[in-house]
XYZ file of C-alpha atoms in Angstrom:
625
model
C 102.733 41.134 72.592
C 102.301 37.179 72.609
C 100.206 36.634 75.434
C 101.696 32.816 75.545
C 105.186 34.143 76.871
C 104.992 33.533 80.381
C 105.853 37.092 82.769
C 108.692 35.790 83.903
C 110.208 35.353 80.105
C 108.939 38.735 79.431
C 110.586 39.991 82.062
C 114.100 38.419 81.277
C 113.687 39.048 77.697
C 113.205 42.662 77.882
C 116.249 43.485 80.062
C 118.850 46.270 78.677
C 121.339 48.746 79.956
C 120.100 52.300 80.879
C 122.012 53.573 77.977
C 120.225 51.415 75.638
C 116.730 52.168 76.953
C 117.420 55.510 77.298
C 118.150 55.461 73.164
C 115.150 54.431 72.374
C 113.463 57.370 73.023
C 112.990 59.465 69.763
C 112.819 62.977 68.530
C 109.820 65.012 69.332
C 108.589 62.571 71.921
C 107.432 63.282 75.368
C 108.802 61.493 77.721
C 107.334 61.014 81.872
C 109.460 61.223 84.716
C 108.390 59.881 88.356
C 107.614 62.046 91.003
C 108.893 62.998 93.850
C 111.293 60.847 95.517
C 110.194 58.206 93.935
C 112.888 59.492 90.426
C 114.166 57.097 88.832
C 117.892 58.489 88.913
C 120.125 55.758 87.574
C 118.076 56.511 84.411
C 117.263 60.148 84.475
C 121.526 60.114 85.319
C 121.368 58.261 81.532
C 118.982 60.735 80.083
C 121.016 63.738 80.942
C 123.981 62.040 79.489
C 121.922 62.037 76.193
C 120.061 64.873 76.658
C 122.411 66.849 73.721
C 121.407 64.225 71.299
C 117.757 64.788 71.840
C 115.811 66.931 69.203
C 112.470 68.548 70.744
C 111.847 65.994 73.290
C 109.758 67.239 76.242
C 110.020 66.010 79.734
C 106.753 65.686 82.122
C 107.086 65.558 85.742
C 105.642 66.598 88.861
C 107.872 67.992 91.413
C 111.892 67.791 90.430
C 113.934 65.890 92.846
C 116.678 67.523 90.339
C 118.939 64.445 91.215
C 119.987 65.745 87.221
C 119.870 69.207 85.814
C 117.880 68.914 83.338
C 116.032 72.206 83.447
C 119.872 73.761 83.242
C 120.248 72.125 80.226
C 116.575 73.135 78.721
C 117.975 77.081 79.406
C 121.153 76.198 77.568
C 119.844 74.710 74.834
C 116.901 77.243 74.640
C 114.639 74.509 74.286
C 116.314 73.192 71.058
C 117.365 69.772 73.016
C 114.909 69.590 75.468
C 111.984 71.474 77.447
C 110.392 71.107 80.751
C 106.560 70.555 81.486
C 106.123 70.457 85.167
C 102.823 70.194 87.434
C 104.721 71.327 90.304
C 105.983 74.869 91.096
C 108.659 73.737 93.548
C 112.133 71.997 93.652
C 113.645 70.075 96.592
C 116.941 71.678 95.210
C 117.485 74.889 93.778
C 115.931 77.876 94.482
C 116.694 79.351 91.612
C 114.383 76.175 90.203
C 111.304 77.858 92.224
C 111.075 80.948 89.882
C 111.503 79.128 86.617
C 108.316 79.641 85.917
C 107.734 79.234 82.242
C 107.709 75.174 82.863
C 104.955 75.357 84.737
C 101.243 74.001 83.711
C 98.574 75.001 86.466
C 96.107 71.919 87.469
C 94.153 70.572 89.735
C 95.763 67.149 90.863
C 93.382 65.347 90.325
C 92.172 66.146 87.524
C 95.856 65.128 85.479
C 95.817 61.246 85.112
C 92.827 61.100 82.922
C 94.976 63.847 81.047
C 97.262 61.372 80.950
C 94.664 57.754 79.995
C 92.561 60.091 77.410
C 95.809 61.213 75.703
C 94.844 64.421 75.923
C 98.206 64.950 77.009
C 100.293 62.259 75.760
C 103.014 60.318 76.803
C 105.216 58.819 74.282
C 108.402 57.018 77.001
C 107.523 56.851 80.973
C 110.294 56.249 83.113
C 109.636 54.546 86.246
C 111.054 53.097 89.372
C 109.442 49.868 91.064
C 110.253 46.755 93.086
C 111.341 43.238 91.886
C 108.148 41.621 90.725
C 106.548 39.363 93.315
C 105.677 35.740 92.477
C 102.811 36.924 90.227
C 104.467 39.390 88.389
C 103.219 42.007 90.012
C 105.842 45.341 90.786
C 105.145 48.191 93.304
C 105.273 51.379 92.085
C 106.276 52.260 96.176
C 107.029 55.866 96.943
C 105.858 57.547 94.002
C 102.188 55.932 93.167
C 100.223 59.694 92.324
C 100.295 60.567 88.707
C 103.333 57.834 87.914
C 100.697 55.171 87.500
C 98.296 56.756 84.985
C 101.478 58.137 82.893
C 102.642 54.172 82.688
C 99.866 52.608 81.758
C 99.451 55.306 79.109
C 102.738 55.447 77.635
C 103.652 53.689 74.249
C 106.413 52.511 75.826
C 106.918 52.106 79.459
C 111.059 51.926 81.244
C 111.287 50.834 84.356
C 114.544 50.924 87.066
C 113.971 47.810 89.179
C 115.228 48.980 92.259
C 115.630 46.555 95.172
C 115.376 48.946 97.720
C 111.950 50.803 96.643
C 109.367 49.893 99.705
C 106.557 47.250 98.473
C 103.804 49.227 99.084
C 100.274 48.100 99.393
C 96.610 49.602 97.423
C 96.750 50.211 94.004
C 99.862 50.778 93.446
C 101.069 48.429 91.064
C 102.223 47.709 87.846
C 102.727 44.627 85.893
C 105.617 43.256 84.232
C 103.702 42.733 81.153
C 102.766 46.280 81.014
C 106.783 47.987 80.864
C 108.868 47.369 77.817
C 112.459 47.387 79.246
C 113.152 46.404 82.532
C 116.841 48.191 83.535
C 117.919 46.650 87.243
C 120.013 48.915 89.338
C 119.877 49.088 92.912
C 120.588 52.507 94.864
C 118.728 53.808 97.667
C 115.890 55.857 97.428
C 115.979 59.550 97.482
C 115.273 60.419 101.663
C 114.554 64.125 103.069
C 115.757 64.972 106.013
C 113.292 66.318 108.873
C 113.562 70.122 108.260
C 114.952 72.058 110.519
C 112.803 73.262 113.068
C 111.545 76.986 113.290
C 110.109 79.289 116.110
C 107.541 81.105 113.851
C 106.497 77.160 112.150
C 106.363 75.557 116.021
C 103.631 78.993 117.112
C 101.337 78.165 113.828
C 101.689 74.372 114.945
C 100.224 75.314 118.229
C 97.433 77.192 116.777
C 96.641 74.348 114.476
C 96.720 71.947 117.264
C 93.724 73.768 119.107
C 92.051 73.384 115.691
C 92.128 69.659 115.367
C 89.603 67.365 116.874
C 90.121 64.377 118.245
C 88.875 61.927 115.540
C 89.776 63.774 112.779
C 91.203 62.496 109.223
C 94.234 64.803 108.412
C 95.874 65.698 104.893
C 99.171 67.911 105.519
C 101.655 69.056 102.903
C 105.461 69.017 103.346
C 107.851 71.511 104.683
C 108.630 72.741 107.955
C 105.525 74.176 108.839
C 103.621 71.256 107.761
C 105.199 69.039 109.486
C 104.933 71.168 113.061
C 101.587 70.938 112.596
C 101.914 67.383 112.439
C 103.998 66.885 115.380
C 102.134 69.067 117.673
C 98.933 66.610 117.496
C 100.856 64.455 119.391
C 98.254 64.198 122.005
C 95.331 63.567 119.919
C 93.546 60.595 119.820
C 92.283 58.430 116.596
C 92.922 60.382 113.944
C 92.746 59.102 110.405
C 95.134 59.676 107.210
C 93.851 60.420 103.614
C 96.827 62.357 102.349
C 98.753 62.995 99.318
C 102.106 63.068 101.189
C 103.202 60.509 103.973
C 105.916 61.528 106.008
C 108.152 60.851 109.149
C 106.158 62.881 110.823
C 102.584 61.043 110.147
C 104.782 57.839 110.552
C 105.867 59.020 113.864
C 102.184 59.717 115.146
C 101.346 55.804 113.817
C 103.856 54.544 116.538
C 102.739 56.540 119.387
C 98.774 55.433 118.677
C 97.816 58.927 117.825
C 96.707 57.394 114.387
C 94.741 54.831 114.391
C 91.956 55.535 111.388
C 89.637 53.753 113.245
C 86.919 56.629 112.655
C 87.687 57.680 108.965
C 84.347 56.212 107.920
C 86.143 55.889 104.430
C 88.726 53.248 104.031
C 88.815 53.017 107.877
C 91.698 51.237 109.400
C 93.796 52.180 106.316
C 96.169 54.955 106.217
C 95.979 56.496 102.318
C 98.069 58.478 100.609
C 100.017 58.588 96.792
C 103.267 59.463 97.450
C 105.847 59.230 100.854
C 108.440 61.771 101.142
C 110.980 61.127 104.108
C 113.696 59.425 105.380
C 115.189 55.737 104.598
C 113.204 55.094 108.107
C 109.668 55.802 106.439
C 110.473 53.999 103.653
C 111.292 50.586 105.671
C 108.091 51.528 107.837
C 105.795 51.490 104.370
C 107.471 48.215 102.954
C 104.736 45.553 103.073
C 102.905 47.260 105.945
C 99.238 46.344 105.622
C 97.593 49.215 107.158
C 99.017 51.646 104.832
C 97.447 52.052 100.982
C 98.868 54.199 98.284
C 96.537 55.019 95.353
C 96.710 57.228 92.534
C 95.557 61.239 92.810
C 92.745 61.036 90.641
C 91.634 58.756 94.100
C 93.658 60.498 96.712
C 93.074 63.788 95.670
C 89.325 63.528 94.131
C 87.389 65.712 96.304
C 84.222 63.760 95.865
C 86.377 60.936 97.976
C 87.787 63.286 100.624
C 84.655 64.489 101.407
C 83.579 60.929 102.435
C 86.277 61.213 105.297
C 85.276 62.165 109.378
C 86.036 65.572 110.263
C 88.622 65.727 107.521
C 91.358 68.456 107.758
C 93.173 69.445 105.228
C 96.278 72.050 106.496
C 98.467 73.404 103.438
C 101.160 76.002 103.954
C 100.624 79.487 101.128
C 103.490 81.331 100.470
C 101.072 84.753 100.874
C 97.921 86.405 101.243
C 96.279 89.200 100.787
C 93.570 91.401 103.369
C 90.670 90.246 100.941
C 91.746 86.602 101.218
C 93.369 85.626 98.090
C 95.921 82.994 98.434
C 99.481 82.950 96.677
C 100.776 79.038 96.875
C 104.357 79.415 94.196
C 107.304 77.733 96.414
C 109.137 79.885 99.165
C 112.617 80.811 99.263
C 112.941 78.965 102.325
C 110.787 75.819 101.779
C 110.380 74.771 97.830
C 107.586 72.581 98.968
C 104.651 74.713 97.421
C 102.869 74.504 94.710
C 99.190 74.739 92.668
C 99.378 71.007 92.738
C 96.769 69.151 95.689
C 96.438 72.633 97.277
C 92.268 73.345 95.565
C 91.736 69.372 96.119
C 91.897 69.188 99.573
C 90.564 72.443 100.864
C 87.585 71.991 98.383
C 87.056 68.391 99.487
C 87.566 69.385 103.335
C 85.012 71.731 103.568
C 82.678 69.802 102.041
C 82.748 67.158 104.336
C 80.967 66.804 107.512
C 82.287 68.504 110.154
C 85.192 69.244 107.981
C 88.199 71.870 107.694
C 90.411 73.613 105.759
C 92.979 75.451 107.356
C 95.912 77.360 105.976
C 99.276 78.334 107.453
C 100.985 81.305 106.957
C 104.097 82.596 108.181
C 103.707 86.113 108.912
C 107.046 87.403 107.211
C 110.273 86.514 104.857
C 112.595 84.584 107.301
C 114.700 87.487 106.867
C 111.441 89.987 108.450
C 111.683 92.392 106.143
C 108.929 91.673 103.794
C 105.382 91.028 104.784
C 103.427 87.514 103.466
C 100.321 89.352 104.480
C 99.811 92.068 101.487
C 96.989 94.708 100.958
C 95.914 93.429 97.480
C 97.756 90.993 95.175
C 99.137 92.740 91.688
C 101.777 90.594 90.350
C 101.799 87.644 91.945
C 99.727 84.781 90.633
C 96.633 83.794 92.737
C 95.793 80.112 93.506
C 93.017 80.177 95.631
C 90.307 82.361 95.043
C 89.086 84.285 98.303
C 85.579 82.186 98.366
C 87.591 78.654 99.103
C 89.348 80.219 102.495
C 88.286 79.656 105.266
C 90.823 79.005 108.748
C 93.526 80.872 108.519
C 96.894 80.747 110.905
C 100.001 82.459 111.669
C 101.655 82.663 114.589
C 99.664 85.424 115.766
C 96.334 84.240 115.648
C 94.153 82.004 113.833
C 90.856 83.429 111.709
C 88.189 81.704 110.295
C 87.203 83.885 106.635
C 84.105 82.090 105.658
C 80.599 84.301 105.556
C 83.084 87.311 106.366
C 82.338 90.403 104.612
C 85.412 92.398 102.710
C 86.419 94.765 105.988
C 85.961 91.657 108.550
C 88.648 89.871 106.526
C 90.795 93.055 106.340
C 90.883 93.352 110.193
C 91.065 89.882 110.907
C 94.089 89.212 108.518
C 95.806 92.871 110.103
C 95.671 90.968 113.425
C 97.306 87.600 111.526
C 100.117 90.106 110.562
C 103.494 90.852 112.075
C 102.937 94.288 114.614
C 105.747 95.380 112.638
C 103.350 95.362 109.404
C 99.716 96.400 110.988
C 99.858 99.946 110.860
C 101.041 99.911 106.852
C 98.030 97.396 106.091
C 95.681 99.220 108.373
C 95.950 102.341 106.016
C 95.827 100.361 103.046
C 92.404 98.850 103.892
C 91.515 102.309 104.395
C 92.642 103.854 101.797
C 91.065 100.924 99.089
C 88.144 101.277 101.228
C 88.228 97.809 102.714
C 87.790 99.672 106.150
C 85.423 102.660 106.849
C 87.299 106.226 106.438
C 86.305 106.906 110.192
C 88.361 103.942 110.974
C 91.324 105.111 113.246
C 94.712 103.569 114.244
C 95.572 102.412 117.775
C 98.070 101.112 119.897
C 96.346 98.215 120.252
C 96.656 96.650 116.719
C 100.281 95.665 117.735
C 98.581 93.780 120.027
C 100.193 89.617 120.016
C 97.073 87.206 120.376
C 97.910 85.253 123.987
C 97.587 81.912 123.189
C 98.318 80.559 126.932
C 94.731 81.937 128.029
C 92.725 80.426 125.737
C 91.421 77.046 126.997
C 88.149 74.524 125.976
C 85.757 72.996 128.726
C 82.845 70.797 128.745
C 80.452 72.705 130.381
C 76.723 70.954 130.501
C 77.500 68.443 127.484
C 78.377 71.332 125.210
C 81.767 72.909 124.441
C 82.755 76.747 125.545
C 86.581 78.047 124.439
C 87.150 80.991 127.067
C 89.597 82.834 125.156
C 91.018 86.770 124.782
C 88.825 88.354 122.130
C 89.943 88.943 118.692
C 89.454 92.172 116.325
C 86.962 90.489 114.466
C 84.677 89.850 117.332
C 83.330 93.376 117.762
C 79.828 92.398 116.284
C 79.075 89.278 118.188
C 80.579 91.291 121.617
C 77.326 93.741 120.413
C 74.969 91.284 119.442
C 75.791 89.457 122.995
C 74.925 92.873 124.871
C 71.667 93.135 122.448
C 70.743 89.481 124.064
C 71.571 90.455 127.735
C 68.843 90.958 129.956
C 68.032 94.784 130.648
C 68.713 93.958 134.700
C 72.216 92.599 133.821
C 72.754 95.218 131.448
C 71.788 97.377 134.196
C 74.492 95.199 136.616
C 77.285 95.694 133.430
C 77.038 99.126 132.572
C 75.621 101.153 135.990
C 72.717 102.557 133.935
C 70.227 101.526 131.247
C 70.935 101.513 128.092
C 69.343 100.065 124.825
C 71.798 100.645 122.245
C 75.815 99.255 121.705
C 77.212 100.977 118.638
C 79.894 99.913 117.164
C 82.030 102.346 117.915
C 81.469 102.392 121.660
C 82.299 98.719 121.453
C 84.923 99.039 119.472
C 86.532 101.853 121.878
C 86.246 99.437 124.437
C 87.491 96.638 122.863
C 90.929 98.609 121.965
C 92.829 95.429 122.870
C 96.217 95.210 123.251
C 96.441 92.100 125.270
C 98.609 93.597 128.126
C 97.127 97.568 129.123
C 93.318 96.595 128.166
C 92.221 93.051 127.668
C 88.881 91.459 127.386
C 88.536 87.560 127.036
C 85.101 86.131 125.611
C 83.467 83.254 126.242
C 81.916 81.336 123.093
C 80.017 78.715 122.078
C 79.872 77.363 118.534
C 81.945 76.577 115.616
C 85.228 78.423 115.083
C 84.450 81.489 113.506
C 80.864 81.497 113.796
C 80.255 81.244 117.076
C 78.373 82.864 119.774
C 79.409 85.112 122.547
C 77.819 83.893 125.715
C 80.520 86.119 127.782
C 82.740 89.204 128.662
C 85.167 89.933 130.855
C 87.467 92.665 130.314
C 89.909 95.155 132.105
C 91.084 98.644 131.210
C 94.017 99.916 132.836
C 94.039 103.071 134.734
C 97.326 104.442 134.009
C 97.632 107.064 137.036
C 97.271 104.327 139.937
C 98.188 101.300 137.659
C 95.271 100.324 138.648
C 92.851 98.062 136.229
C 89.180 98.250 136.227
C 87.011 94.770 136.148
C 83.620 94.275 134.296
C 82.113 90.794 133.442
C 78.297 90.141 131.743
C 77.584 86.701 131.041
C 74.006 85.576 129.424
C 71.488 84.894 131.887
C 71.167 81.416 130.781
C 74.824 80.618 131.487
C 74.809 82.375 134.351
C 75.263 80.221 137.874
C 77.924 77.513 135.903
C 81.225 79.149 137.262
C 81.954 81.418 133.881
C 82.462 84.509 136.056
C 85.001 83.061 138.554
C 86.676 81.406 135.363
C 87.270 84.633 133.394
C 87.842 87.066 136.470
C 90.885 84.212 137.519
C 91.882 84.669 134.337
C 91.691 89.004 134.115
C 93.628 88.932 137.624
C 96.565 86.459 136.406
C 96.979 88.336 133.279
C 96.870 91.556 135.097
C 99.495 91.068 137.408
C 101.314 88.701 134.761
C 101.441 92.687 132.945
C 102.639 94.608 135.694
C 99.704 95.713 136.680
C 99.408 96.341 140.827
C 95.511 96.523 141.879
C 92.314 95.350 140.507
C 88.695 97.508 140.694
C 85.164 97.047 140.080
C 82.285 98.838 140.465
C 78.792 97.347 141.207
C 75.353 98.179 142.864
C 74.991 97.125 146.475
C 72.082 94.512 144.650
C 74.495 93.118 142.998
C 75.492 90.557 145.658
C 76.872 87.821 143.245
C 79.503 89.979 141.626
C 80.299 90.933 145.283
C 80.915 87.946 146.555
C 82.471 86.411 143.400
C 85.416 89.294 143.871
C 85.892 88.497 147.020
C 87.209 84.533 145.847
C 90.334 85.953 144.738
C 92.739 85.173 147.110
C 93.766 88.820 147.489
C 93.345 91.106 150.753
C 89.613 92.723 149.239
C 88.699 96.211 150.486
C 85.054 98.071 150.132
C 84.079 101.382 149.834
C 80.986 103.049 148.795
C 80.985 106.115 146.042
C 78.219 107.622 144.861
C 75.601 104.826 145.922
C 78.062 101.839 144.270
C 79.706 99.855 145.938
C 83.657 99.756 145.118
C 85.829 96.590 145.312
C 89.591 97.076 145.674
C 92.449 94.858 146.060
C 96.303 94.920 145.195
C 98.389 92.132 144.191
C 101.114 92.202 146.603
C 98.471 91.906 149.613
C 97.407 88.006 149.774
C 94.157 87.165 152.128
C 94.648 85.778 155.033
C-alpha cells in the first residue's frame, strides 16, 4: 500500500458494490464472518447469492445470526460449494441449526484470536460491519468487537459494510480504514433480539441467584431467558461492576436504575466491559459513544488471568444438563439456542479464581415440555463441557448447591434435591445402584420435598453474617459435627439424656425433610457451601393429634443473641402455614430459657409436667390474651 495516499483517498478509492467484493473471494479460501449481531447481512445476503459459484470455500464464524442459510446450502451441496466452521454451538434461528453438529470446533474463547494473528488458523477474506470512519480514520467495529477484530487484522484481505447505524462504541474496538480493502456502504439496521419471553421455572432460578450475589460484585451473564432473570432480579443491588462477554437490555437496564455503577471492580473500574452487545435497537443507541462502556476483544474479555483481577466477580452461565457427579452438558437447548462451549470454561475458571469470587450455574430442572429430566444419573452420549472439578454453585429452581470439596455421594444427593420431585426417586436409585450412594441408603417421602425459599433470610448479627435458612440434604454432616461441638449440658437440654455419639443415620432419620410434615431450619455461618452450623431448630409432626413437636440447640457461644426466638417464629409460621394445629416441646424444669422463650409466641401456652419434664403446649387457633 502507498503510505502517501491520505485515509480518506483510500477510503474513496477502494469503494465497490457487494457483488463485486463478494467476487473477489477465491476458491479454496476461508473466508470470516462477524459475530453475533454484529453480521454483516447486506454482504453475507451477496455471498449466498454466490455461494453456488464457490469451489471449497470455508466459512468461519462464531454464533449464526442465520440472517442467510448458508449452512442449508453447505448440506445441499455436501460441502462441494461451501462448509461451515463454527465456534459456537447455537443459532438465534433454527433449531434444527443447534444439532448440526459436525460444524462445530470446541475452544476456549479466548484462546481463538491468536488462532486467528498466528495463522494457525487462517483467514484468507473477513467480512465485517463498522461505522463511518471518524475524522481520523478510525471505524468502530460496535456490536460485534470479540473475535471480529483479530480475524480482520489477520485476513489477506479485509471487506467491510459501512453501516451508518452500527453504535460507535468505545475501548479497543476499532479498525482503521487503512487496514480493510473494500469498503461496501449500505445502511440497514442492526440485527436486535427481543427480550425473551419470560418463564416461571427461569424467574425461581433468578431468585436463587439473587440471594447469591453480593452487593459489590462484578457480574458476567450469558444470554437467554434464564440469564437474563438473573439479571433482572439484582435489581436491588448496589454497585455492581460489568466484565462480560455479552451486554444486554437487561445489564443496560440495571445502568439506568444505579444498580451498576463499577465503582468497585478494582479492574477497569468505572468502565463497563464487554466484546459483544446482543439486544434491542434501544441498547444499541444506549452503547453509541457512551464513555463508560468499553468493548475489547475475547482474548481480553474472556482471558481468565484478567477476570480474576475483578471484585467478587460472578460469572452465571445457563448448561443445558448435568449429571449427579457434576459434569456439565452446555450444546444449545431446544428452547433457548443461546448455549454453547464458547466463554462458558473462561469465566467460571476466571471467577473462582478471583477473590471472593463465584461461579454459579443455572439449570432448569426439566424439558419445557416436563417430560425429560436435565438432571441425569451419568452422562453417556452427550458431550461434556465442563469437567466435574470446575463446578461449583449450582441452581435450579429448587434449590441452589455449592459442589466444590464435595465428595461423589454429597454431589449425588445434593443434585437429587436440585431435581424435579417428579425425577428424585428414579435418580435416587441410580446413585444407588452405580454406587454413588451407600446400598443401606433408603427412599423417603421426603426427597419430594420443594426447598422454601420464603424462609430463608441473612442478618448481621455481631459484625458477622448468619443465613437462617431450612436445611438442605447435603447438610447432614455439619448438623452432626454441630451436635459434636455442643456443650454436653445443652446436649443434655436438646436431647433429654446424655449422649456422646450422632451417627449418621440417626441424623439423617431426623432430618427426613420434607419441608411441610417435618422441617428443620439451620442457622449458618460461613461461605455458601462450606459453612458452619451454629443452629437447629426443627419440628416433626405427630400425625395422630396433628400436633408438631419443637426442639432447638444453638452453640453456646451464640447463645443469648435472639437465634432461638428467630427460628422457633419461624417453625410456628411454617407450621400453621402447613396445616398443622398445635405446637409441643419438651424440656427439663432447669431449662428456664427454653421455657420462657415458648412462652413469646403469641399463642394461649399451657404446662404440664410428664415424667419429671416439663411439657409446653399451645394450638394455633387460641391467641394470648
Amino acid at each position: 500500500m502507498n503510505t502517501t495516499v491520505s485515509w480518506v483517498d483510500h477510503y474513496v478509492n477502494k469503494k465497490q458494490t457487494a457483488e463485486a467484493a463478494i467476487s473477489l473471494i477465491n476458491p479454496g479460501q476461508r473466508v470470516f464472518f462477524g459475530s453475533y449481531c454484529g453480521e454483516p447481512q447486506h454482504l453475507v445476503r451477496h455471498f449466498f447469492l454466490q455461494t453456488l459459484k464457490f469451489t471449497d470455500v470455508e466459512v468461519v464464524r462464531m454464533m449464526a445470526m442465520e440472517s442467510s442459510p448458508l449452512t442449508l446450502v453447505a448440506d445441499q451441496t455436501k460441502d462441494r460449494n461451501l462448509n461451515i466452521r463454527s465456534f459456537y454451538n447455537g443459532s438465534l434461528m433454527s433449531k434444527r441449526l443447534a444439532r448440526d453438529m459436525r460444524c462445530i470446533t470446541p475452544v476456549n474463547l479466548f484462546t481463538i484470536p491468536p488462532l486467528f494473528k498466528q495463522r494457525k488458523l487462517y483467514i484468507h477474506t473477513a467480512l465485517i460491519q463498522v461505522t463511518p470512519p471518524d475524522d481520523f480514520g478510525w471505524m468502530s467495529l460496535g456490536v460485534s468487537v470479540d473475535i471480529t477484530q483479530a480475524a480482520a487484522l489477520s485476513a489477506d484481505l479485509v471487506i467491510a459494510q459501512v453501516n451508518p447505524a452500527m453504535p460507535r462504541v468505545m475501548g479497543n474496538s476499532f479498525i482503521h480504514v487503512n487496514d480493510v480493502d473494500v469498503f461496501v456502504e449500505y445502511e440497514e439496521p442492526i440485527i436486535s433480539i427481543q427480550k425473551p419471553g419470560k418463564s416461571e421455572a427461569a424467574q425461581k432460578i433468578a431468585d436463587q441467584v439473587a440471594r447469591l450475589v453480593s452487593d459489590g460484585s462484578t457480574l458476567q451473564a450469558g444470554i437467554g431467558p434464564v440469564s437474563q432473570a438473573a439479571l433482572a432480579a439484582l435489581g436491588n443491588k448496589n454497585d455492581l461492576g460489568v466484565h462480560s462477554q455479552f451486554i444486554t437490555d437487561e445489564i443496560m437496564h440495571l445502568v439506568s436504575k444505579g444498580v451498576i455503577t463499577n465503582k468497585f471492580k478494582e479492574f477497569n473500574e468505572g468502565k463497563l466491559v464487554g466484546s459483544s452487545a446482543v439486544g434491542t435497537s434501544n441498547l444499541y443507541d444506549f452503547l453509541d459513544d457512551n464513555p463508560a462502556i468499553e468493548f475489547h476483544p475475547s482474548d481480553y474479555v474472556n482471558s481468565p488471568a484478567l477476570i480474576l483481577r475483578n471484585r467478587k466477580m460472578v460469572s452465571m452461565h445457563t448448561v443445558m444438563m448435568m449429571d449427579l457427579t457434576g459434569q456439565v452438558a452446555t450444546d444449545a437447548l431446544a428452547t433457548s439456542h443461546y448455549s454453547g462451549v464458547n466463554g462458558i470454561l473462561d469465566f467460571m475458571r476466571g471467577a473462582t479464581l478471583a477473590r471472593d469470587g463465584k461461579s454459579i450455574l443455572m439449570l432448569t430442572s426439566t424439558s419445557k415440555d416436563g417430560q425429560k429430566s436435565h438432571i441425569v444419573p451419568m452422562m453417556k452420549e452427550t458431550a461434556i463441557v465442563v469437567p466435574r472439578v470446575d463446578v461449583h454453585y449450582v441452581v435450579t429452581e429448587f434449590g441452589a448447591v455449592n459442589l466444590h470439596g464435595k465428595s461423589l455421594q454429597e454431589r449425588a444427593m445434593a443434585m437429587i434435591s436440585l431435581a424435579h420431585p417428579d425425577f428424585r426417586d428414579e435418580l435416587f436409585l441410580n446413585a444407588r445402584e452405580m454406587g454413588l450412594l451407600g446400598k443401606e441408603r433408603v427412599l423417603s417421602e421426603s426427597i419430594h420435598g420443594i426447598y422454601p425459599l420464603k424462609i430463608e433470610e441473612t442478618r448481621e448479627i455481631n459484625g458477622e453474617t448468619v443465613t437462617i435458612r431450612p436445611a438442605k440434604p447435603v447438610d447432614i454432616r455439619r448438623i452432626q459435627e454441630h451436635y459434636y461441638n455442643m456443650d454436653s449440658k445443652d446436649i443434655y437440654s436438646r436431647f433429654l439424656q446424655i449422649k456422646t455419639r450422632f451417627m449418621r443415620d440417626e441424623i439423617e432419620q431426623k432430618s427426613q425433610i420434607d419441608y411441610r410434615n417435618n422441617l428443620t431450619i439451620v442457622v449458618v455461618i460461613g461461605e455458601f457451601g462450606f459453612g458452619s452450623i451454629i443452629g437447629v431448630g426443627e419440628y416433626l409432626l405427630e400425625k395422630a393429634g396433628n400436633t408438631a413437636e419443637v426442639a432447638f440447640s444453638i452453640n453456646r457461644k451464640w447463645q443469648g443473641k435472639g437465634l432461638g426466638r428467630i427460628l422457633l417464629n419461624k417453625l410456628s409460621r411454617a407450621a400453621r402455614e402447613n396445616g398443622i394445629a398445635n405446637l409441643v416441646a419438651y424440656t427439663s424444669p432447669q431449662n428456664k430459657k427454653m421455657i420462657e422463650l415458648f412462652k413469646t409466641l403469641p399463642y394461649k401456652i399451657t404446662n404440664t409436667y410428664e415424667d419429671g419434664f416439663v411439657v409446653l403446649r399451645c394450638g394455633f387457633d387460641e391467641r394470648s390474651t
